[in-house]
Amino acid sequence: MCNIPRITEEMFVVASETLAGMVKEEHLAEGRIYPPLSQILNVSLRIATRIAEHCYKNKEAHYFPEPPDKEEFLRKRLYSTAYESFEPNSYPWPEDIPQ
């Protein structure tokens, strides 16, 4: 989203450090090594924000002008997983037509 042409090893380090920093003691007590899946959007947003900050700092991002609030910039571009319904529309059989 920040027009980053390649993923570097440093970006993987930024992502892994960010993810590790989001694991809380309560998660570890529950036997988790990652934050709960219910937090996936927040975790993804934080990782993407940290990578964007890293890339702009190191002149690896090519989206200009540089967004001043990278988290908000990325949040506006997140894929929405909210659906109205997975069920197809159904309609009652018209009474004036025999079945």
PDB file of N, CA and C in Angstrom, residues 4 8-9 17-18 20 37 39 54 64 69 81 84:
ATOM      1  N   ILE A   4       5.884  -0.454  -1.965  1.00  0.00           N
ATOM      2  CA  ILE A   4       7.186  -1.012  -1.595  1.00  0.00           C
ATOM      3  C   ILE A   4       7.534  -2.079  -2.634  1.00  0.00           C
ATOM      4  N   THR A   8      12.248  -7.007   2.193  1.00  0.00           N
ATOM      5  CA  THR A   8      13.621  -7.280   2.622  1.00  0.00           C
ATOM      6  C   THR A   8      13.622  -8.102   3.919  1.00  0.00           C
ATOM      7  N   GLU A   9      14.767  -8.623   4.236  1.00  0.00           N
ATOM      8  CA  GLU A   9      14.936  -9.373   5.481  1.00  0.00           C
ATOM      9  C   GLU A   9      14.655  -8.479   6.689  1.00  0.00           C
ATOM     10  N   GLU A  17       9.302  -8.764  15.227  1.00  0.00           N
ATOM     11  CA  GLU A  17       9.435  -8.040  16.498  1.00  0.00           C
ATOM     12  C   GLU A  17       8.109  -7.408  16.915  1.00  0.00           C
ATOM     13  N   THR A  18       7.372  -6.883  15.957  1.00  0.00           N
ATOM     14  CA  THR A  18       6.070  -6.287  16.250  1.00  0.00           C
ATOM     15  C   THR A  18       5.105  -7.349  16.744  1.00  0.00           C
ATOM     16  N   ALA A  20       5.850 -10.266  18.107  1.00  0.00           N
ATOM     17  CA  ALA A  20       6.295 -10.740  19.412  1.00  0.00           C
ATOM     18  C   ALA A  20       5.922  -9.760  20.516  1.00  0.00           C
ATOM     19  N   LEU A  37      -6.678 -15.213  17.373  1.00  0.00           N
ATOM     20  CA  LEU A  37      -7.112 -14.976  16.000  1.00  0.00           C
ATOM     21  C   LEU A  37      -8.176 -13.890  15.928  1.00  0.00           C
ATOM     22  N   GLN A  39      -8.051 -11.142  17.095  1.00  0.00           N
ATOM     23  CA  GLN A  39      -7.355  -9.854  17.003  1.00  0.00           C
ATOM     24  C   GLN A  39      -6.578  -9.692  15.698  1.00  0.00           C
ATOM     25  N   HIS A  54       9.070   1.860   8.908  1.00  0.00           N
ATOM     26  CA  HIS A  54      10.438   1.420   8.613  1.00  0.00           C
ATOM     27  C   HIS A  54      10.815   1.771   7.166  1.00  0.00           C
ATOM     28  N   PHE A  64       3.923   8.558  -2.598  1.00  0.00           N
ATOM     29  CA  PHE A  64       4.096   9.952  -2.188  1.00  0.00           C
ATOM     30  C   PHE A  64       2.825  10.724  -2.455  1.00  0.00           C
ATOM     31  N   ASP A  69      -0.089  10.060   9.018  1.00  0.00           N
ATOM     32  CA  ASP A  69      -0.602   9.060   9.956  1.00  0.00           C
ATOM     33  C   ASP A  69      -0.712   7.743   9.193  1.00  0.00           C
ATOM     34  N   THR A  81     -14.139  -7.603   6.278  1.00  0.00           N
ATOM     35  CA  THR A  81     -14.658  -8.967   6.354  1.00  0.00           C
ATOM     36  C   THR A  81     -16.104  -8.983   6.842  1.00  0.00           C
ATOM     37  N   GLU A  84     -23.134  -8.772   5.009  1.00  0.00           N
ATOM     38  CA  GLU A  84     -24.506  -8.720   5.479  1.00  0.00           C
ATOM     39  C   GLU A  84     -25.002 -10.124   5.776  1.00  0.00           C
TER      40      GLU A  84
END
